[in-house]
């Protein structure tokens, strides 16, 4: 698949899974994302809902349909006039349910809340449980979720006018918060967070806040989720590194002992035609780095090649 372009599903249609996440469950990859398959006007599309695609090799994607759709009732929180972004799905082994968190907003991004839904199937439909703000009434915009070892899971979102990232611990059901939280990278104005855990260290990839325009990715590192996070540097290497190769991180995922980052390449004139890239993340003793590759060849082939 050509990185930076809008990939096609098995039916030859453009994959509508922008700002998404990839979950590996029982031998299948599920890619959840924003369905932006409608007309772009003034740099935005009506909220349609979130889609799901499945694949065994990350190359051939079957459209599994919408897991949560917009609600066409006047004033509804999930109405077409709203913003729904960065759908992120966790599997909860204790409750055996899939939990979806997403950035829920008004068209002017002042609502700044989180939506939550759950399902007993990875392909949904998901039951909408409502919206919430973390830490009482803290704003929440770009976000990610991270399932750690030991069944713990966290939601990390841009807060306080996007100036801060807020880490909130999820409760045993993953549909609410324990109340344990921490503000990090205060005053740094970072968004598009995505977590990698490698060699017992946490790495947090973020972008700057420049709307749909690409900017330099930065990495922050910590020994523990509640420890001291230090901004290190841009992990991207080579040509295009100062603009994250024209993309912005949507999510990270690990497979076969290796981490990958999924990028969105936003097309603000036609958001439905925004491209994707999957790039391997190289982790070493002195941190992580990410290099551009023109094509993504799938997991199996890369893993097989490396392991003979
Ligand atoms: C950048 C964010 O990362 C996207 O999810 C989206 O909110 C755009 N800004 C909107 O301009």
mmCIF file of C-alpha atoms and ligand atoms in Angstrom:
data_model
loop_
_atom_site.group_PDB
_atom_site.id
_atom_site.type_symbol
_atom_site.label_atom_id
_atom_site.label_comp_id
_atom_site.label_asym_id
_atom_site.label_seq_id
_atom_site.Cartn_x
_atom_site.Cartn_y
_atom_site.Cartn_z
ATOM 1 C CA UNK A 1 0.000 0.000 0.000
ATOM 2 C CA UNK A 2 1.364 3.385 -0.969
ATOM 3 C CA UNK A 3 1.956 5.411 2.168
ATOM 4 C CA UNK A 4 0.434 8.903 2.205
ATOM 5 C CA UNK A 5 -2.531 7.961 -0.008
ATOM 6 C CA UNK A 6 -6.113 7.076 0.869
ATOM 7 C CA UNK A 7 -6.186 3.267 0.859
ATOM 8 C CA UNK A 8 -9.024 1.210 -0.601
ATOM 9 C CA UNK A 9 -11.039 -1.519 1.101
ATOM 10 C CA UNK A 10 -11.786 -4.948 -0.411
ATOM 11 C CA UNK A 11 -14.701 -3.431 -2.348
ATOM 12 C CA UNK A 12 -12.410 -0.842 -3.959
ATOM 13 C CA UNK A 13 -13.903 1.999 -1.885
ATOM 14 C CA UNK A 14 -11.823 4.576 0.000
ATOM 15 C CA UNK A 15 -11.269 3.533 3.622
ATOM 16 C CA UNK A 16 -13.105 5.946 5.905
ATOM 17 C CA UNK A 17 -11.229 5.406 9.167
ATOM 18 C CA UNK A 18 -9.527 8.735 9.804
ATOM 19 C CA UNK A 19 -8.097 9.746 13.182
ATOM 20 C CA UNK A 20 -8.403 6.076 14.039
ATOM 21 C CA UNK A 21 -7.025 3.246 16.110
ATOM 22 C CA UNK A 22 -6.012 -0.359 15.402
ATOM 23 C CA UNK A 23 -6.926 -3.104 17.859
ATOM 24 C CA UNK A 24 -5.643 -6.681 17.512
ATOM 25 C CA UNK A 25 -8.103 -9.195 18.928
ATOM 26 C CA UNK A 26 -8.145 -12.978 18.461
ATOM 27 C CA UNK A 27 -6.027 -12.979 15.294
ATOM 28 C CA UNK A 28 -7.864 -10.098 13.599
ATOM 29 C CA UNK A 29 -6.942 -6.427 13.274
ATOM 30 C CA UNK A 30 -9.827 -3.996 13.729
ATOM 31 C CA UNK A 31 -9.344 -0.483 12.398
ATOM 32 C CA UNK A 32 -11.814 2.038 13.839
ATOM 33 C CA UNK A 33 -11.959 5.588 12.580
ATOM 34 C CA UNK A 34 -13.898 8.666 11.583
ATOM 35 C CA UNK A 35 -16.212 8.237 8.605
ATOM 36 C CA UNK A 36 -15.585 11.442 6.676
ATOM 37 C CA UNK A 37 -17.292 10.201 3.519
ATOM 38 C CA UNK A 38 -19.312 13.334 2.853
ATOM 39 C CA UNK A 39 -18.721 16.803 1.443
ATOM 40 C CA UNK A 40 -16.067 19.001 3.084
ATOM 41 C CA UNK A 41 -17.261 22.552 3.689
ATOM 42 C CA UNK A 42 -15.038 25.182 5.357
ATOM 43 C CA UNK A 43 -12.552 22.543 6.476
ATOM 44 C CA UNK A 44 -15.110 20.314 8.194
ATOM 45 C CA UNK A 45 -17.556 17.530 7.424
ATOM 46 C CA UNK A 46 -20.865 16.668 9.046
ATOM 47 C CA UNK A 47 -20.476 14.049 11.755
ATOM 48 C CA UNK A 48 -21.522 10.690 10.239
ATOM 49 C CA UNK A 49 -20.203 8.283 12.867
ATOM 50 C CA UNK A 50 -17.354 5.837 13.306
ATOM 51 C CA UNK A 51 -16.525 2.942 11.011
ATOM 52 C CA UNK A 52 -14.801 -0.394 11.514
ATOM 53 C CA UNK A 53 -12.698 -2.408 9.060
ATOM 54 C CA UNK A 54 -11.176 -5.829 9.729
ATOM 55 C CA UNK A 55 -8.093 -7.522 8.327
ATOM 56 C CA UNK A 56 -5.801 -10.478 8.979
ATOM 57 C CA UNK A 57 -2.723 -8.880 7.381
ATOM 58 C CA UNK A 58 -3.256 -5.080 7.568
ATOM 59 C CA UNK A 59 -3.377 -5.012 3.748
ATOM 60 C CA UNK A 60 -6.824 -6.304 2.805
ATOM 61 C CA UNK A 61 -9.550 -4.516 4.732
ATOM 62 C CA UNK A 62 -13.172 -5.593 4.936
ATOM 63 C CA UNK A 63 -15.715 -2.873 5.708
ATOM 64 C CA UNK A 64 -17.604 -3.977 8.848
ATOM 65 C CA UNK A 65 -19.872 -0.933 8.739
ATOM 66 C CA UNK A 66 -20.511 1.732 11.340
ATOM 67 C CA UNK A 67 -20.031 0.925 15.012
ATOM 68 C CA UNK A 68 -21.736 4.162 16.094
ATOM 69 C CA UNK A 69 -23.721 6.489 13.855
ATOM 70 C CA UNK A 70 -24.707 10.132 14.090
ATOM 71 C CA UNK A 71 -28.222 10.754 15.411
ATOM 72 C CA UNK A 72 -30.353 13.033 13.241
ATOM 73 C CA UNK A 73 -32.470 14.512 16.048
ATOM 74 C CA UNK A 74 -32.326 18.293 16.571
ATOM 75 C CA UNK A 75 -29.977 19.176 19.452
ATOM 76 C CA UNK A 76 -28.706 15.613 19.914
ATOM 77 C CA UNK A 77 -25.165 15.298 21.247
ATOM 78 C CA UNK A 78 -24.318 12.990 18.326
ATOM 79 C CA UNK A 79 -26.037 15.158 15.689
ATOM 80 C CA UNK A 80 -24.488 15.797 12.231
ATOM 81 C CA UNK A 81 -23.599 19.352 13.327
ATOM 82 C CA UNK A 82 -21.241 17.918 15.993
ATOM 83 C CA UNK A 83 -17.626 16.796 15.827
ATOM 84 C CA UNK A 84 -16.668 13.187 16.586
ATOM 85 C CA UNK A 85 -12.963 12.453 16.379
ATOM 86 C CA UNK A 86 -10.255 9.933 17.327
ATOM 87 C CA UNK A 87 -12.428 6.914 18.182
ATOM 88 C CA UNK A 88 -10.299 4.629 20.355
ATOM 89 C CA UNK A 89 -11.363 1.115 21.316
ATOM 90 C CA UNK A 90 -10.143 -1.015 24.226
ATOM 91 C CA UNK A 91 -10.883 -4.650 24.964
ATOM 92 C CA UNK A 92 -11.667 -5.142 28.648
ATOM 93 C CA UNK A 93 -10.747 -8.733 29.627
ATOM 94 C CA UNK A 94 -12.557 -8.415 32.987
ATOM 95 C CA UNK A 95 -15.936 -7.406 31.600
ATOM 96 C CA UNK A 96 -15.326 -9.015 28.192
ATOM 97 C CA UNK A 97 -16.615 -5.863 26.540
ATOM 98 C CA UNK A 98 -15.199 -3.487 23.949
ATOM 99 C CA UNK A 99 -15.124 0.121 25.096
ATOM 100 C CA UNK A 100 -15.068 3.057 22.688
ATOM 101 C CA UNK A 101 -13.884 6.513 23.767
ATOM 102 C CA UNK A 102 -13.887 9.510 21.437
ATOM 103 C CA UNK A 103 -13.494 13.259 21.282
ATOM 104 C CA UNK A 104 -16.974 14.771 21.168
ATOM 105 C CA UNK A 105 -17.289 18.422 20.300
ATOM 106 C CA UNK A 106 -19.370 21.213 18.835
ATOM 107 C CA UNK A 107 -18.443 22.631 15.417
ATOM 108 C CA UNK A 108 -16.488 25.444 17.132
ATOM 109 C CA UNK A 109 -14.659 22.962 19.401
ATOM 110 C CA UNK A 110 -15.961 24.615 22.595
ATOM 111 C CA UNK A 111 -17.942 21.593 23.912
ATOM 112 C CA UNK A 112 -14.622 19.712 24.448
ATOM 113 C CA UNK A 113 -15.966 16.465 25.958
ATOM 114 C CA UNK A 114 -15.429 12.727 25.721
ATOM 115 C CA UNK A 115 -18.028 10.298 24.418
ATOM 116 C CA UNK A 116 -18.095 6.704 25.637
ATOM 117 C CA UNK A 117 -19.857 3.615 24.297
ATOM 118 C CA UNK A 118 -19.516 -0.148 24.688
ATOM 119 C CA UNK A 119 -20.302 -3.401 22.937
ATOM 120 C CA UNK A 120 -19.897 -7.145 23.362
ATOM 121 C CA UNK A 121 -18.666 -7.438 19.764
ATOM 122 C CA UNK A 122 -15.630 -5.772 18.133
ATOM 123 C CA UNK A 123 -17.755 -4.850 15.129
ATOM 124 C CA UNK A 124 -20.526 -3.358 17.269
ATOM 125 C CA UNK A 125 -23.029 -1.910 17.285
ATOM 126 C CA UNK A 126 -21.810 0.110 20.266
ATOM 127 C CA UNK A 127 -24.259 1.339 22.895
ATOM 128 C CA UNK A 128 -23.786 5.074 23.566
ATOM 129 C CA UNK A 129 -23.342 5.649 27.302
ATOM 130 C CA UNK A 130 -23.094 9.447 27.222
ATOM 131 C CA UNK A 131 -20.455 12.139 27.484
ATOM 132 C CA UNK A 132 -18.148 13.276 30.238
ATOM 133 C CA UNK A 133 -15.324 15.672 30.963
ATOM 134 C CA UNK A 134 -12.294 14.246 32.754
ATOM 135 C CA UNK A 135 -11.266 15.529 36.176
ATOM 136 C CA UNK A 136 -14.694 17.049 36.823
ATOM 137 C CA UNK A 137 -14.939 19.804 34.244
ATOM 138 C CA UNK A 138 -11.571 19.794 32.486
ATOM 139 C CA UNK A 139 -11.729 20.316 28.710
ATOM 140 C CA UNK A 140 -10.844 17.301 26.573
ATOM 141 C CA UNK A 141 -10.075 17.340 22.847
ATOM 142 C CA UNK A 142 -7.556 15.166 20.934
ATOM 143 C CA UNK A 143 -7.187 11.904 22.830
ATOM 144 C CA UNK A 144 -5.901 8.361 22.922
ATOM 145 C CA UNK A 145 -6.328 5.335 25.186
ATOM 146 C CA UNK A 146 -3.626 2.960 26.341
ATOM 147 C CA UNK A 147 -4.076 -0.514 27.842
ATOM 148 C CA UNK A 148 -1.148 -1.204 30.134
ATOM 149 C CA UNK A 149 0.004 -4.427 31.748
ATOM 150 C CA UNK A 150 -1.984 -5.674 34.731
ATOM 151 C CA UNK A 151 -5.342 -4.643 33.285
ATOM 152 C CA UNK A 152 -4.775 -0.910 33.892
ATOM 153 C CA UNK A 153 -5.839 1.504 31.185
ATOM 154 C CA UNK A 154 -5.477 5.257 30.701
ATOM 155 C CA UNK A 155 -7.037 7.978 28.619
ATOM 156 C CA UNK A 156 -4.754 10.839 27.605
ATOM 157 C CA UNK A 157 -6.296 14.002 26.198
ATOM 158 C CA UNK A 158 -5.443 17.587 25.348
ATOM 159 C CA UNK A 159 -6.904 19.855 28.009
ATOM 160 C CA UNK A 160 -6.918 23.452 29.285
ATOM 161 C CA UNK A 161 -7.220 25.072 25.851
ATOM 162 C CA UNK A 162 -4.938 22.324 24.447
ATOM 163 C CA UNK A 163 -2.054 23.682 26.546
ATOM 164 C CA UNK A 164 -1.752 20.544 28.689
ATOM 165 C CA UNK A 165 -2.077 16.810 28.301
ATOM 166 C CA UNK A 166 -4.172 15.152 30.968
ATOM 167 C CA UNK A 167 -3.633 11.493 31.916
ATOM 168 C CA UNK A 168 -6.752 9.941 33.483
ATOM 169 C CA UNK A 169 -6.848 6.386 34.836
ATOM 170 C CA UNK A 170 -9.849 4.358 33.689
ATOM 171 C CA UNK A 171 -11.855 2.349 36.220
ATOM 172 C CA UNK A 172 -12.285 -1.450 36.177
ATOM 173 C CA UNK A 173 -15.011 -1.232 33.512
ATOM 174 C CA UNK A 174 -12.945 1.191 31.358
ATOM 175 C CA UNK A 175 -16.152 3.238 30.903
ATOM 176 C CA UNK A 176 -15.356 5.726 33.702
ATOM 177 C CA UNK A 177 -12.483 7.219 35.681
ATOM 178 C CA UNK A 178 -10.928 6.293 39.028
ATOM 179 C CA UNK A 179 -10.169 9.955 39.744
ATOM 180 C CA UNK A 180 -6.417 9.430 39.547
ATOM 181 C CA UNK A 181 -5.013 11.898 37.041
ATOM 182 C CA UNK A 182 -1.977 13.950 36.179
ATOM 183 C CA UNK A 183 -1.350 16.993 33.973
ATOM 184 C CA UNK A 184 1.795 16.716 31.869
ATOM 185 C CA UNK A 185 3.646 18.789 29.249
ATOM 186 C CA UNK A 186 1.940 21.831 30.756
ATOM 187 C CA UNK A 187 2.033 24.890 28.517
ATOM 188 C CA UNK A 188 3.432 22.877 25.585
ATOM 189 C CA UNK A 189 0.270 22.864 23.398
ATOM 190 C CA UNK A 190 0.478 19.291 22.121
ATOM 191 C CA UNK A 191 -2.226 17.142 20.519
ATOM 192 C CA UNK A 192 -2.668 13.824 18.632
ATOM 193 C CA UNK A 193 -1.225 11.792 21.557
ATOM 194 C CA UNK A 194 -0.209 8.140 21.020
ATOM 195 C CA UNK A 195 1.621 5.881 23.500
ATOM 196 C CA UNK A 196 4.363 3.287 23.010
ATOM 197 C CA UNK A 197 5.715 1.093 25.811
ATOM 198 C CA UNK A 198 9.048 -0.499 25.085
ATOM 199 C CA UNK A 199 11.658 -1.933 27.430
ATOM 200 C CA UNK A 200 9.609 -0.825 30.437
ATOM 201 C CA UNK A 201 9.670 2.833 29.267
ATOM 202 C CA UNK A 202 6.725 4.925 28.134
ATOM 203 C CA UNK A 203 6.991 7.070 25.016
ATOM 204 C CA UNK A 204 4.338 9.615 24.134
ATOM 205 C CA UNK A 205 4.156 10.856 20.540
ATOM 206 C CA UNK A 206 2.376 14.167 20.011
ATOM 207 C CA UNK A 207 1.934 16.820 17.334
ATOM 208 C CA UNK A 208 1.742 20.575 17.643
ATOM 209 C CA UNK A 209 -1.638 22.334 17.328
ATOM 210 C CA UNK A 210 -1.852 23.529 13.707
ATOM 211 C CA UNK A 211 -5.284 22.270 12.653
ATOM 212 C CA UNK A 212 -5.036 19.987 9.596
ATOM 213 C CA UNK A 213 -1.520 21.180 8.701
ATOM 214 C CA UNK A 214 1.423 18.912 9.474
ATOM 215 C CA UNK A 215 4.028 20.014 12.001
ATOM 216 C CA UNK A 216 6.966 18.340 13.794
ATOM 217 C CA UNK A 217 6.182 15.336 15.970
ATOM 218 C CA UNK A 218 7.726 15.388 19.434
ATOM 219 C CA UNK A 219 8.353 12.494 21.783
ATOM 220 C CA UNK A 220 8.111 12.608 25.583
ATOM 221 C CA UNK A 221 9.403 9.806 27.794
ATOM 222 C CA UNK A 222 8.771 8.571 31.318
ATOM 223 C CA UNK A 223 9.749 5.624 33.511
ATOM 224 C CA UNK A 224 6.156 5.258 34.676
ATOM 225 C CA UNK A 225 2.792 6.689 33.701
ATOM 226 C CA UNK A 226 2.685 8.781 36.912
ATOM 227 C CA UNK A 227 6.375 9.667 36.748
ATOM 228 C CA UNK A 228 8.131 12.708 35.335
ATOM 229 C CA UNK A 229 7.511 13.086 31.598
ATOM 230 C CA UNK A 230 10.354 14.700 29.706
ATOM 231 C CA UNK A 231 10.009 16.069 26.184
ATOM 232 C CA UNK A 232 12.960 14.639 24.291
ATOM 233 C CA UNK A 233 13.001 15.338 20.570
ATOM 234 C CA UNK A 234 11.462 14.718 17.191
ATOM 235 C CA UNK A 235 11.681 10.941 16.638
ATOM 236 C CA UNK A 236 11.264 11.283 12.847
ATOM 237 C CA UNK A 237 14.393 10.816 10.745
ATOM 238 C CA UNK A 238 15.310 11.820 7.202
ATOM 239 C CA UNK A 239 13.605 13.983 4.618
ATOM 240 C CA UNK A 240 10.197 15.247 5.685
ATOM 241 C CA UNK A 241 10.943 14.796 9.392
ATOM 242 C CA UNK A 242 10.122 18.436 10.224
ATOM 243 C CA UNK A 243 6.534 17.917 9.033
ATOM 244 C CA UNK A 244 6.035 14.310 10.236
ATOM 245 C CA UNK A 245 6.281 13.247 6.563
ATOM 246 C CA UNK A 246 3.127 15.277 5.840
ATOM 247 C CA UNK A 247 1.107 13.364 8.449
ATOM 248 C CA UNK A 248 -0.040 13.349 12.052
ATOM 249 C CA UNK A 249 -0.162 10.325 14.369
ATOM 250 C CA UNK A 250 -3.550 8.665 14.665
ATOM 251 C CA UNK A 251 -2.453 5.742 16.850
ATOM 252 C CA UNK A 252 0.298 3.286 17.663
ATOM 253 C CA UNK A 253 0.011 -0.488 17.855
ATOM 254 C CA UNK A 254 2.380 -3.387 18.444
ATOM 255 C CA UNK A 255 2.532 -6.652 16.600
ATOM 256 C CA UNK A 256 5.138 -9.419 16.406
ATOM 257 C CA UNK A 257 7.336 -7.673 18.965
ATOM 258 C CA UNK A 258 7.413 -4.433 17.002
ATOM 259 C CA UNK A 259 5.661 -1.065 17.246
ATOM 260 C CA UNK A 260 4.015 0.800 14.388
ATOM 261 C CA UNK A 261 2.495 4.243 14.007
ATOM 262 C CA UNK A 262 -0.544 4.964 11.833
ATOM 263 C CA UNK A 263 -0.500 8.492 10.387
ATOM 264 C CA UNK A 264 -3.301 10.577 8.891
ATOM 265 C CA UNK A 265 -2.372 12.745 5.922
ATOM 266 C CA UNK A 266 -5.179 15.290 6.138
ATOM 267 C CA UNK A 267 -6.610 16.821 2.971
ATOM 268 C CA UNK A 268 -8.505 19.874 4.289
ATOM 269 C CA UNK A 269 -10.156 20.462 0.882
ATOM 270 C CA UNK A 270 -11.632 16.958 0.828
ATOM 271 C CA UNK A 271 -11.257 15.275 4.220
ATOM 272 C CA UNK A 272 -12.759 12.036 2.870
ATOM 273 C CA UNK A 273 -9.693 11.746 0.627
ATOM 274 C CA UNK A 274 -7.176 12.106 3.482
ATOM 275 C CA UNK A 275 -4.369 9.545 3.219
ATOM 276 C CA UNK A 276 -2.804 7.069 5.610
ATOM 277 C CA UNK A 277 0.664 5.680 6.336
ATOM 278 C CA UNK A 278 1.873 2.904 8.569
ATOM 279 C CA UNK A 279 5.507 3.259 9.599
ATOM 280 C CA UNK A 280 7.569 0.988 11.839
ATOM 281 C CA UNK A 281 8.902 2.498 15.056
ATOM 282 C CA UNK A 282 12.490 1.495 15.815
ATOM 283 C CA UNK A 283 13.182 1.248 19.511
ATOM 284 C CA UNK A 284 16.724 1.149 20.880
ATOM 285 C CA UNK A 285 18.539 1.801 24.135
ATOM 286 C CA UNK A 286 18.585 5.563 23.478
ATOM 287 C CA UNK A 287 14.940 5.960 22.456
ATOM 288 C CA UNK A 288 12.776 5.560 19.388
ATOM 289 C CA UNK A 289 12.960 6.704 15.807
ATOM 290 C CA UNK A 290 10.645 6.680 12.825
ATOM 291 C CA UNK A 291 11.717 6.774 9.172
ATOM 292 C CA UNK A 292 9.614 7.249 6.069
ATOM 293 C CA UNK A 293 8.855 4.291 3.817
ATOM 294 C CA UNK A 294 7.103 4.750 0.462
ATOM 295 C CA UNK A 295 5.068 1.597 0.918
ATOM 296 C CA UNK A 296 3.617 -0.423 3.742
ATOM 297 C CA UNK A 297 3.919 -4.148 3.010
ATOM 298 C CA UNK A 298 1.816 -5.533 5.847
ATOM 299 C CA UNK A 299 2.848 -7.158 9.075
ATOM 300 C CA UNK A 300 3.180 -10.790 8.085
ATOM 301 C CA UNK A 301 5.606 -10.283 5.244
ATOM 302 C CA UNK A 302 7.874 -7.981 7.284
ATOM 303 C CA UNK A 303 7.749 -10.265 10.301
ATOM 304 C CA UNK A 304 8.372 -13.380 8.170
ATOM 305 C CA UNK A 305 11.232 -11.753 6.288
ATOM 306 C CA UNK A 306 12.934 -10.747 9.538
ATOM 307 C CA UNK A 307 12.466 -14.162 11.105
ATOM 308 C CA UNK A 308 13.312 -16.217 8.030
HETATM 309 C C1 LIG B 1 -5.951 18.443 14.648
HETATM 310 C C2 LIG B 1 -6.489 17.272 15.386
HETATM 311 O O1 LIG B 1 -5.442 16.404 15.670
HETATM 312 C C3 LIG B 1 -7.552 16.602 14.552
HETATM 313 O O2 LIG B 1 -8.032 15.475 15.223
HETATM 314 C C4 LIG B 1 -8.634 17.604 14.303
HETATM 315 O O3 LIG B 1 -9.205 17.988 15.538
HETATM 316 C C5 LIG B 1 -8.065 18.832 13.630
HETATM 317 N N1 LIG B 1 -6.998 19.395 14.416
HETATM 318 C C6 LIG B 1 -9.117 19.882 13.394
HETATM 319 O O4 LIG B 1 -8.547 21.055 12.870
#
